[in-house]
Coordinates of C-alpha atoms and ligand atoms in Angstrom, one line a residue:
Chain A
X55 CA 159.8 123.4 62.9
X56 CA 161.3 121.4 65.8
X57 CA 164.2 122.6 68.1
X58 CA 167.2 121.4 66.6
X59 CA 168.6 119.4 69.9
X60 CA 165.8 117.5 71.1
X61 CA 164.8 114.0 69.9
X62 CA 160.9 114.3 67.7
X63 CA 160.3 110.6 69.1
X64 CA 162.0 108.9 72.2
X65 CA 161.4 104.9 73.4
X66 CA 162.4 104.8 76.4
X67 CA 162.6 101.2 77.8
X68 CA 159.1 100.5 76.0
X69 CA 157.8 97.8 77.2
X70 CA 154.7 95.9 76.6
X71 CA 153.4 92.6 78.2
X72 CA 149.5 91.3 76.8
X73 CA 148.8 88.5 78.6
X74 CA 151.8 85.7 77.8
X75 CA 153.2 87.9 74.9
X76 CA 155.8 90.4 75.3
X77 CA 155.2 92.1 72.4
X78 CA 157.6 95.2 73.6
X79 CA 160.4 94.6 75.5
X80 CA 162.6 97.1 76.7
X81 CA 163.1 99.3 73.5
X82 CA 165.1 102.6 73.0
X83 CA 165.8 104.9 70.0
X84 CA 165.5 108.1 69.6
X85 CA 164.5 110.0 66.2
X86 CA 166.0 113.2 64.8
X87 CA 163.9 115.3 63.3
X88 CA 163.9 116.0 59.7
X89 CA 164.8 112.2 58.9
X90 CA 163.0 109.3 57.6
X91 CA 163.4 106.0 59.7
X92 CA 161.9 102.4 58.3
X93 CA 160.8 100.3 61.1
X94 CA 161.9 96.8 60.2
X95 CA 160.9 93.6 61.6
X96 CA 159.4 89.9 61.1
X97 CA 155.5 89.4 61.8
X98 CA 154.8 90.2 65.1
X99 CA 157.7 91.6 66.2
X100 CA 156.1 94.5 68.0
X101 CA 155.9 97.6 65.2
X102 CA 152.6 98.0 65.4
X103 CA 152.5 97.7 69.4
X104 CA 155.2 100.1 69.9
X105 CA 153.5 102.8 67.2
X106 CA 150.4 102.8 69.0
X107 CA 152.4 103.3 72.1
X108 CA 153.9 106.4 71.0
X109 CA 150.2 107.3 69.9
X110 CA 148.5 107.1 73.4
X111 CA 146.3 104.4 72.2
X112 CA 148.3 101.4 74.1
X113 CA 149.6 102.1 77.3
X114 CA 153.0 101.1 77.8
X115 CA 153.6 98.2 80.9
X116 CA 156.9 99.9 81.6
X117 CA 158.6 102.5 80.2
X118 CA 157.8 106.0 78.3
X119 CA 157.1 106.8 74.8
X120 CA 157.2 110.7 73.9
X121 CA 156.8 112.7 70.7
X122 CA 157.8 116.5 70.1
X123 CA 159.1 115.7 73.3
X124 CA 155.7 115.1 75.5
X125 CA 153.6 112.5 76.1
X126 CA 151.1 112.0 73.6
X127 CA 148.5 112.4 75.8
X128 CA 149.9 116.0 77.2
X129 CA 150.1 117.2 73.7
X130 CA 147.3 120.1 73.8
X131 CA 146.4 119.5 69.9
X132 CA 148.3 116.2 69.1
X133 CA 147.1 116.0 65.5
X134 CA 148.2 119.4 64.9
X135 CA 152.0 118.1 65.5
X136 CA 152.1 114.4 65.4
X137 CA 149.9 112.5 62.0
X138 CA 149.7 109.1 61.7
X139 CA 148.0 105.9 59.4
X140 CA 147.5 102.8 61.7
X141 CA 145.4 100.2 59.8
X142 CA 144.0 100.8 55.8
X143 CA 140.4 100.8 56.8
X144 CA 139.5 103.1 59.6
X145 CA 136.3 104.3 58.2
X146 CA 133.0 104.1 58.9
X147 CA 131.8 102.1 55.6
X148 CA 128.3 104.2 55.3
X149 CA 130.0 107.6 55.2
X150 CA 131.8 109.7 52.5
X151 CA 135.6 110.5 52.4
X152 CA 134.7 114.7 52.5
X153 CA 132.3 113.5 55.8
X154 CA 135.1 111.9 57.5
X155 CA 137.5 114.0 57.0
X156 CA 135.1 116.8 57.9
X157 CA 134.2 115.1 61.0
X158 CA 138.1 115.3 61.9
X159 CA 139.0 118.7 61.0
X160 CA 136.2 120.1 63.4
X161 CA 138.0 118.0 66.2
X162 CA 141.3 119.0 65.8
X163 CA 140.2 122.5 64.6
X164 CA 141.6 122.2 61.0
X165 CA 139.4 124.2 58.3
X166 CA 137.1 123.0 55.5
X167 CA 139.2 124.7 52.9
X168 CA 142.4 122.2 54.3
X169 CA 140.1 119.1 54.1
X170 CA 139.9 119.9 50.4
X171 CA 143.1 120.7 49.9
X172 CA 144.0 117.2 51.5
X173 CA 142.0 115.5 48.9
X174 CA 143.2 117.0 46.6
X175 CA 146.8 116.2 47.2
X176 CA 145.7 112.4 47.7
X177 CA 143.8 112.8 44.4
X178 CA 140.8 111.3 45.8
X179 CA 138.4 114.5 45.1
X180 CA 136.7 113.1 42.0
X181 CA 135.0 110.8 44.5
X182 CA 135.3 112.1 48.0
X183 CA 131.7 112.2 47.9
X184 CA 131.4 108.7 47.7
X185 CA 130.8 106.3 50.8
X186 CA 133.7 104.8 51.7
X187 CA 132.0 101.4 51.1
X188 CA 133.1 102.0 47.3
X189 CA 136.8 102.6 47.6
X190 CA 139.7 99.8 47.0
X191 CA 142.3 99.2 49.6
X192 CA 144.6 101.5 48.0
X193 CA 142.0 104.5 47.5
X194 CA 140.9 103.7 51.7
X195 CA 145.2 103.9 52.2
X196 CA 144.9 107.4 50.6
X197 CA 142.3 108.9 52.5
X198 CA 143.9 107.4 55.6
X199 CA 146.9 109.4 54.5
X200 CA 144.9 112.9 53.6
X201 CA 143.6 112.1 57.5
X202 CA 147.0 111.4 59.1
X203 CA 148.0 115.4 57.0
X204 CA 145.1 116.9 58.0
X205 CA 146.7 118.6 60.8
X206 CA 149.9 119.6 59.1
X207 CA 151.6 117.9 61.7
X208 CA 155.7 117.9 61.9
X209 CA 155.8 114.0 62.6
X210 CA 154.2 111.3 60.6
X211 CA 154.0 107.6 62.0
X212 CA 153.0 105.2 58.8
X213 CA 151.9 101.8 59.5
X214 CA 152.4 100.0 56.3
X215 CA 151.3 103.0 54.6
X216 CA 152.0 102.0 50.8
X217 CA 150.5 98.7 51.6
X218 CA 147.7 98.8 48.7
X219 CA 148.8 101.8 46.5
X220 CA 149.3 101.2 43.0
X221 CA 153.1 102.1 41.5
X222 CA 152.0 105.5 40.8
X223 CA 150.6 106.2 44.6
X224 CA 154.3 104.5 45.8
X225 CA 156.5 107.0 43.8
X226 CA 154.3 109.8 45.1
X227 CA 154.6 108.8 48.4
X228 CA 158.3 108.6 48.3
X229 CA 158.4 111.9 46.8
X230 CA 155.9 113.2 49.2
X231 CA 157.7 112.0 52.3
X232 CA 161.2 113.2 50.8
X233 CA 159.9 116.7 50.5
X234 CA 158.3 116.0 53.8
X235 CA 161.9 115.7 55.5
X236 CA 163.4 117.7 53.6
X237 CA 161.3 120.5 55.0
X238 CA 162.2 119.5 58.7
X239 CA 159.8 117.1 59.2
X240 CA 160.3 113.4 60.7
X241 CA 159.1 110.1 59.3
X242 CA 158.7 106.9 61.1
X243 CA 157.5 103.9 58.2
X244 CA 156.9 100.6 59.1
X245 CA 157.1 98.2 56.3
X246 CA 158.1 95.2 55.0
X247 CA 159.2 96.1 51.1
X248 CA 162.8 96.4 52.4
X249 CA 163.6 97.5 48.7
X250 CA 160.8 100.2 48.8
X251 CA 162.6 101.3 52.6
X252 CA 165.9 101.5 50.8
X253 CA 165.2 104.0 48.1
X254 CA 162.7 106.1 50.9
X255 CA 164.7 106.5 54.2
X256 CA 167.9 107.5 55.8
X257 CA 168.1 104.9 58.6
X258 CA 166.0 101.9 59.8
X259 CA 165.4 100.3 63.1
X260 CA 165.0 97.2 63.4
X261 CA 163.2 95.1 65.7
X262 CA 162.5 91.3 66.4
X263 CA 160.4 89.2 69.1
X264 CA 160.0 92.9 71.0
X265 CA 163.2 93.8 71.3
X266 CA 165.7 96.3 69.4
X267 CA 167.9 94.7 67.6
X268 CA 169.9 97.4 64.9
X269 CA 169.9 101.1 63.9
X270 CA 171.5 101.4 61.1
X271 CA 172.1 104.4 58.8
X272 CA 171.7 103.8 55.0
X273 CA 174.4 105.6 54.3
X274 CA 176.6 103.2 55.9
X275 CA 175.4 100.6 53.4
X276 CA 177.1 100.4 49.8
X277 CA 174.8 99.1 47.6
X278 CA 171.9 99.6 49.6
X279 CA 168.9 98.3 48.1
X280 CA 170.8 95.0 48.1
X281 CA 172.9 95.2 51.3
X282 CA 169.7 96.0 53.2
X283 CA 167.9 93.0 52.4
X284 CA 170.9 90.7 53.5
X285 CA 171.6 92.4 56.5
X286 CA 168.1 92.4 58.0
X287 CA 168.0 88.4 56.7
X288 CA 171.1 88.2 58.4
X289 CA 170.2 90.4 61.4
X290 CA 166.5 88.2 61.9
X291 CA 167.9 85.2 61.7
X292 CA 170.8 85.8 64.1
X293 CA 167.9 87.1 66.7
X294 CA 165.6 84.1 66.3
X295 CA 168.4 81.5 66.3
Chain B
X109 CA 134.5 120.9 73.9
X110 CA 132.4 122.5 71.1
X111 CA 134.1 122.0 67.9
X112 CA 134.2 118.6 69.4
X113 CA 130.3 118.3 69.9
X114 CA 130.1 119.6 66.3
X115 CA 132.0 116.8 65.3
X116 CA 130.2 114.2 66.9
X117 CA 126.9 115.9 65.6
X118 CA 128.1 115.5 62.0
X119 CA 129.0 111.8 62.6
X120 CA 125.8 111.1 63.5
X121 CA 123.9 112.4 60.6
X122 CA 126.3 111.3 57.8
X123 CA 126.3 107.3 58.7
X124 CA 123.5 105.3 57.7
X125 CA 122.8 103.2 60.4
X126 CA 121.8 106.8 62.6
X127 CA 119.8 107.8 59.6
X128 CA 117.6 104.4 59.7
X129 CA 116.8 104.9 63.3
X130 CA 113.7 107.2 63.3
X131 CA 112.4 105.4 60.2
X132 CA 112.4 101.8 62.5
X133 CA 111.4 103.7 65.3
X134 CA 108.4 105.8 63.6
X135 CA 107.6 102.3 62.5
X136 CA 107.1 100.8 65.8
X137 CA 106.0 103.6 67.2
X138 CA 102.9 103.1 64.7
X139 CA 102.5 99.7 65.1
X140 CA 102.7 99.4 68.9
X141 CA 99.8 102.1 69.5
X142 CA 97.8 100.8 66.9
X143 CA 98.0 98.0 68.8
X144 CA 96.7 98.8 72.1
X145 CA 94.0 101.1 70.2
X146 CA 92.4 98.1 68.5
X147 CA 93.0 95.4 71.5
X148 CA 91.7 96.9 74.4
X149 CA 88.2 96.8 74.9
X150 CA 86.3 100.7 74.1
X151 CA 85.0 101.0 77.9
X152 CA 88.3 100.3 78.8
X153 CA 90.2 103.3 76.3
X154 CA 87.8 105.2 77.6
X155 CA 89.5 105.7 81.0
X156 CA 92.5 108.5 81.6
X157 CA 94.8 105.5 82.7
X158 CA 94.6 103.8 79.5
X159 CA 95.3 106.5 77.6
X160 CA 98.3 107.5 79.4
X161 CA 99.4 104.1 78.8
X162 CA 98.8 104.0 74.8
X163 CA 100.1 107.0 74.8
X164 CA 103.1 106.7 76.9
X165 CA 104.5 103.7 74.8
X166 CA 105.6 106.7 72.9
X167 CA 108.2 107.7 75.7
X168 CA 109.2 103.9 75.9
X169 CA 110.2 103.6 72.3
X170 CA 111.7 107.1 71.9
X171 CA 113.6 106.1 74.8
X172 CA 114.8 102.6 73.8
X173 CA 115.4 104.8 70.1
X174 CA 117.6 107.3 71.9
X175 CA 119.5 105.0 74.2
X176 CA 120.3 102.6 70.7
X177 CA 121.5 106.8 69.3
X178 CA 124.1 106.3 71.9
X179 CA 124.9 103.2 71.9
X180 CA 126.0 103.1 68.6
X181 CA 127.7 106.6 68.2
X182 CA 130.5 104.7 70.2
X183 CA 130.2 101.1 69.7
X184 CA 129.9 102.1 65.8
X185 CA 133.4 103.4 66.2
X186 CA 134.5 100.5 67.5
X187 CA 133.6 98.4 64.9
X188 CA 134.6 100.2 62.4
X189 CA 138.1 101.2 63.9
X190 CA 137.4 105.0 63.4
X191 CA 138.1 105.2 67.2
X192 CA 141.2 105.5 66.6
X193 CA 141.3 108.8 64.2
X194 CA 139.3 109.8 66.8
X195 CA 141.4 109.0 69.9
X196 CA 144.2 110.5 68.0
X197 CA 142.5 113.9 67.5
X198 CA 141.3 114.1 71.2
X199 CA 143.6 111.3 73.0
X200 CA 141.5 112.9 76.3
X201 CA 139.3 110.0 76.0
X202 CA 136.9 111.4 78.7
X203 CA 136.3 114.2 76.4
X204 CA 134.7 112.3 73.4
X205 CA 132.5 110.6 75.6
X206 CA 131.7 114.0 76.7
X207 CA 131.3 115.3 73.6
X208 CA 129.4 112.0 72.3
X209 CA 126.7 112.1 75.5
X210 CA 125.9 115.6 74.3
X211 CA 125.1 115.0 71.0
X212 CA 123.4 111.5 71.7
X213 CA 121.3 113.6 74.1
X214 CA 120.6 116.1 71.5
X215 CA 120.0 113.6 69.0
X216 CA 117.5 111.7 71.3
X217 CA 115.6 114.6 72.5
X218 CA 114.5 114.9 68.7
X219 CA 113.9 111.2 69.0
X220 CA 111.6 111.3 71.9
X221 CA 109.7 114.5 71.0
X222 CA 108.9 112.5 67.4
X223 CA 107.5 109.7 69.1
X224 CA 105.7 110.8 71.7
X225 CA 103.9 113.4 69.1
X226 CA 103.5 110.7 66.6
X227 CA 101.8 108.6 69.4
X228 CA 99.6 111.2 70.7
X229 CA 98.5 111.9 67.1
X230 CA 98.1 108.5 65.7
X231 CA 96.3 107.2 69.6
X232 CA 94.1 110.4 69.3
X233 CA 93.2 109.8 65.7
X234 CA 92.5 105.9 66.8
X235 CA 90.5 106.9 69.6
X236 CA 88.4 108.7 67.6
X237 CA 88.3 106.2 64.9
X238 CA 86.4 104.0 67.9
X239 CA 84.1 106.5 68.8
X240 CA 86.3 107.5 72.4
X241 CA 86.6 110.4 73.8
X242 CA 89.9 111.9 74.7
X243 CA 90.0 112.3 78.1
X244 CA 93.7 113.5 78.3
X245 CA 93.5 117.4 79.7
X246 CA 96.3 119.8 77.6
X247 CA 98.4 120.0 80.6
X248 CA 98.9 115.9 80.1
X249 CA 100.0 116.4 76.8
X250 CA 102.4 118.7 77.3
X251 CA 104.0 116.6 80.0
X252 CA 103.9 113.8 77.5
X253 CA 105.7 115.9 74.8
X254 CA 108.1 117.4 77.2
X255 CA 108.6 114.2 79.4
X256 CA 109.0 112.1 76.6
X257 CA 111.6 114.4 74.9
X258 CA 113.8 114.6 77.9
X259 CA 113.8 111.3 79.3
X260 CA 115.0 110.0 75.7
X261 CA 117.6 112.5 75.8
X262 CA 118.9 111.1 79.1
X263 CA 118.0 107.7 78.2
X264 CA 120.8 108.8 75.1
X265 CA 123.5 109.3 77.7
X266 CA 122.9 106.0 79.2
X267 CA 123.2 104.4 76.0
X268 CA 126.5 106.1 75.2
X269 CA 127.4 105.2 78.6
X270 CA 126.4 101.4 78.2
X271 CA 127.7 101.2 74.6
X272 CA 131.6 102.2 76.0
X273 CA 131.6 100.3 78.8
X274 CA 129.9 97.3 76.7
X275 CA 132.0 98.6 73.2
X276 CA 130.5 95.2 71.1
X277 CA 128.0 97.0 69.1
X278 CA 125.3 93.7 69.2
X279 CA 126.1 92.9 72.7
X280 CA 125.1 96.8 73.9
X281 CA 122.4 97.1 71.1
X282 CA 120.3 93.3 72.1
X283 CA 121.0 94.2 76.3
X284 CA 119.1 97.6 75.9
X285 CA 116.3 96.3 73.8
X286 CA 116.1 93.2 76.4
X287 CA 117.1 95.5 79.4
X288 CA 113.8 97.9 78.1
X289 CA 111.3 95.9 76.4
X290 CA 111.9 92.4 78.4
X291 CA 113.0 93.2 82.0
X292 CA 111.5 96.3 82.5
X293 CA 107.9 95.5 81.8
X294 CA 108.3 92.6 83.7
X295 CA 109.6 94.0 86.3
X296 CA 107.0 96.6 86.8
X297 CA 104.0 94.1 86.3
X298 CA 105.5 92.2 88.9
X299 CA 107.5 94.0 91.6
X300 CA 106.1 97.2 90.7
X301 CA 107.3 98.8 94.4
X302 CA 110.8 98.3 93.4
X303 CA 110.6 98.6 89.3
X304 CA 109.5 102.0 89.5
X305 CA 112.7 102.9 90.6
X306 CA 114.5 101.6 87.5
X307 CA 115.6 104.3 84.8
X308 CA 112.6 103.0 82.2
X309 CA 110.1 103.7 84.3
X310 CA 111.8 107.0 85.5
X311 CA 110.9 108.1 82.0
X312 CA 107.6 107.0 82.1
X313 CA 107.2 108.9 85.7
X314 CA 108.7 111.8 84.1
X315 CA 106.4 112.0 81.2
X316 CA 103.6 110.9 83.1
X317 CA 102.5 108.0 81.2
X318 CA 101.7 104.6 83.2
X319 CA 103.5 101.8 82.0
X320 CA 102.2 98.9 84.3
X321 CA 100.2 96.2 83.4
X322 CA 97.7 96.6 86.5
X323 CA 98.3 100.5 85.5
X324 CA 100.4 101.0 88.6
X325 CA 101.3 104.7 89.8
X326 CA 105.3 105.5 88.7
X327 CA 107.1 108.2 90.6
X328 CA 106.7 111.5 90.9
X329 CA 107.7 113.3 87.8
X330 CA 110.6 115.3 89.5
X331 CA 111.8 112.1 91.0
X332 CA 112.2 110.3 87.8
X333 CA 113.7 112.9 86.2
X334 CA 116.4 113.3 89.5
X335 CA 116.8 109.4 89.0
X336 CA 116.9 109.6 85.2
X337 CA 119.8 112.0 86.0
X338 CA 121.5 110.5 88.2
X339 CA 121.4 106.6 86.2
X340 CA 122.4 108.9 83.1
X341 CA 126.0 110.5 84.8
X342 CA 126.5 107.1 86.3
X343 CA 126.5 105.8 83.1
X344 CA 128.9 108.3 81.8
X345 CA 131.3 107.9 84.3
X346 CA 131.6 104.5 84.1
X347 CA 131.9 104.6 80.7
X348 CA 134.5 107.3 80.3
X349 CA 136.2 105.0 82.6
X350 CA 136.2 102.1 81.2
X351 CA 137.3 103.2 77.9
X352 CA 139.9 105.4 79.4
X353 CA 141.8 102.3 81.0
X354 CA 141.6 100.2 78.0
X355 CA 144.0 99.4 75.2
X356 CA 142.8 100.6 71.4
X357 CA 144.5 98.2 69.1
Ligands
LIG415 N1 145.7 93.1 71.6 C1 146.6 92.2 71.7 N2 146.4 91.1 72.6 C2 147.3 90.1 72.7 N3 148.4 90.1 72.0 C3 148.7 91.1 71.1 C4 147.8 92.2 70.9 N4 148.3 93.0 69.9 C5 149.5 92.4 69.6 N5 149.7 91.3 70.2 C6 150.9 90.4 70.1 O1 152.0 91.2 70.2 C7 153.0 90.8 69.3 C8 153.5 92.0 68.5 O2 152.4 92.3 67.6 P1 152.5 93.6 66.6 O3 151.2 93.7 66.0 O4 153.0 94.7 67.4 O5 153.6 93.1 65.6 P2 154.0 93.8 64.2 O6 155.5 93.9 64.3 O7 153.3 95.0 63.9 O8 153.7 92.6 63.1 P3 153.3 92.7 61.6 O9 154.5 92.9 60.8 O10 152.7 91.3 61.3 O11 152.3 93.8 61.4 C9 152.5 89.7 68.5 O12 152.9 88.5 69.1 C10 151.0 89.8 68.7 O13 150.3 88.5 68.7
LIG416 MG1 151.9 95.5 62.4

């Protein structure tokens, strides 16, 4: 999928100043590819700034954010490499799931045949013909996913992904992101279920008030579902104080 | 750039909001001309400049119709936070609005062909309800029909063009209708040298309808159309601009 030697997502000295808030400041890390990374941090710390960074949609006050190893913007068909879920209800309320997904897949040149195929995998195609309106949070968190897939892209950035999905749609997600890296592909999940991130991902990156404050690699940790917890606890608190 | 047009096209007939348009606007359409048939006096609907004005409303309202089209194909977006998906497919930001002008413009030629038609027929079938000749020659009607279409389909892209620079879907939606329906008309009924040259009556020019109160003389139609297109890339640029400098969170 992805050459072997180059990082699939580099910070580099993100930085990013609204107003009186620095809600980026300064942070590095790099991602290998075929590895799942949490992205770890109190409210507010600057997850969801520095995602949308790396996505193009903020632009950074200082510094560089690349994925596959160009700018967003560069990237000649950026869904078709890099997927991602930002917020649980990106839809247009008066339109069906198949119609929005549609409405993607002719942008980023993806066929009709994949758009059911993604509902399918998302199990949402007993009412993709519904308008959106009618779904729960976590069916809207499943079609954001079958949207962030469309392009069978080789990176996946999650926002609070499972936020919403019922036990079933958790264990399927694990599973699904598991085969996802196992198959070369690279995973960056922001979330807070720090027990959920400990069963799911090989390393996480942790960030507080903007600024990088740990990578750590799971495998470091003994009993990690545990360990985890009182490390970032311990790792928060020592940032704040 | 045309898969993308495609998918701006199916956007805009699979929300509801777009679908409600032509019914409001067939509504007013309707109720406007049946105004003007019944108020004004019969020696007065009998002269050519009146009926270029009852007729013409059709041009205003397809136009004000068209330029909403556009508005909300991006403001809509906005709201609803679908920009994003959208930015992430084609983060070329100029691009969409590219792709969203087109299909607004497509959209709102429909738009302004409906309503001028609908107010030729239901101002012609008024007329004769009064016992008044139509003194509109075939060449007028065309220009009406064509005119109407055209400047609605520009009137689209400045829409789009407002509604990005704008992006608050009530802010860009109430300044058009005010911008159109409040300034406009009385702008022209008072400094009509100066208010012909504004894009509303450059669609009126272009379709050859008379849209001041004294029944004032607008442009030439190949001016207002030159205007129309000029106001309309304007538009465009500034809002590919604007939306390309600013933050999506
Ligand atoms: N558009 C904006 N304008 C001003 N400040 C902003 C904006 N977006 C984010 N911020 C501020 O930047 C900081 C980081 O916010 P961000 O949303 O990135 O945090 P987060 O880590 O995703 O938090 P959470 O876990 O609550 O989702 C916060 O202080 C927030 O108030
Ligand atoms: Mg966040």
């Amino acid at each position: 999928m992805t050459d072997q030697s180059h990082p699939v997502v580099s910070a580099r000295g993100l930085t990013k100043r609204y107003r009186d808030v620095l809600a980026a400041d300064g942070v590095e890390f790099e991602l290998e590819p075929g590895t799942i990374t949490g992205f770890l941090g109190p409210n507010g710390a600057g997850k969801t700034t520095i995602l949308r960074m790396l996505l193009g949609l903020v632009q950074p006050t200082v510094g560089e954010a690349l994925v596959v190893g160009h700018r967003y913007l560069e990237l000649e068909q950026p869904a078709r490499r890099v997927g991602a879920v930002l917020e649980s209800d990106d839809f247009d309320p008066g339109r069906s799931a198949r119609n929005h997904l549609r409405a993607l897949a002719l942008a980023i040149g993806a066929s009709r045949g994949r758009v059911q195929e993604m509902l399918e995998l998302v199990e949402l195609e007993a009412s993709a013909n519904r308008l959106v309106r009618t779904y729960s949070l976590g069916m809207r968190q499943r079609l954001g996913l079958a949207a962030a897939l469309l392009g069978e892209p080789e990176l996946l950035l999650l926002d609070e992904p499972a936020n919403g999905l019922d036990p079933a749609g958790v264990h399927w997600l694990r599973g699904f992101l598991r085969r996802f890296a196992d198959q070369g592909g690279t995973v960056l999940i922001a979330s807070h279920v720090l027990a959920e991130i400990a069963q799911t991902v090989d390393q996480v990156v942790i960030i507080d008030g903007g600024r990088l404050i740990a990578t750590v690699r799971l495998d470091e940790l003994a009993d990690s579902p545990h360990s985890l917890e009182g490390l970032y606890l311990e790792l928060t608190a020592k940032a704040s104080a | 750039m045309k898969a993308l047009f495609r998918a701006e096209l199916l956007k805009q007939r699979t929300t509801r909001t777009m679908l409600q348009l032509p019914l409001w606007m067939v509504g007013l359409v309707v109720l406007v001309v049946l105004l003007h048939v019944v108020g004004f006096s019969v020696h007065d609907l009998g002269s050519r400049d009146y009926q270029l004005k009852v007729f013409g409303w059709g041009t205003g309202v397809g136009s004000l119709f068209a330029a909403l089209l556009g508005a909300l194909s991006i403001t809509g977006e906005i709201r609803h936070g679908t920009i994003r998906p959208t930015f992430l497919a084609t983060p070329r930001r100029e691009r969409v609005i590219a792709a969203k002008v087109a299909a607004s413009a497509f959209g709102g030629l429909a738009l302004g062909l409906l309503a001028e038609a609908l107010a030729a027929a239901v101002s012609s079938a008024g007329l004769a309800v009064r016992g008044v000749h139509v003194a509109l020659s075939g060449g007028d009607f065309v220009q009406l029909l064509a005119g109407g279409a055209v400047g609605a389909a520009l009137w689209a892209a400045i829409g789009t063009g407002i509604g990005a620079v704008v992006r608050n879907q009530v802010g860009a939606v109430v300044g058009l209708c005010v911008w159109l329906l409040v300034i406009e008309t009385s702008l022209i009924g008072s400094v009509s040298s100066v208010a012909k040259f504004a894009p509303g009556a450059s669609a009126g020019a272009l379709a050859g309808a008379i849209q001041a109160q004294g029944a004032t003389n607008l442009l030439a139609p190949a001016l207002g159309a030159l205007l129309l297109v000029v106001y309309a890339s304007l538009a465009t640029a500034a809002g590919s601009i604007a939306i390309t400098r600013r933050d999506v969170t």
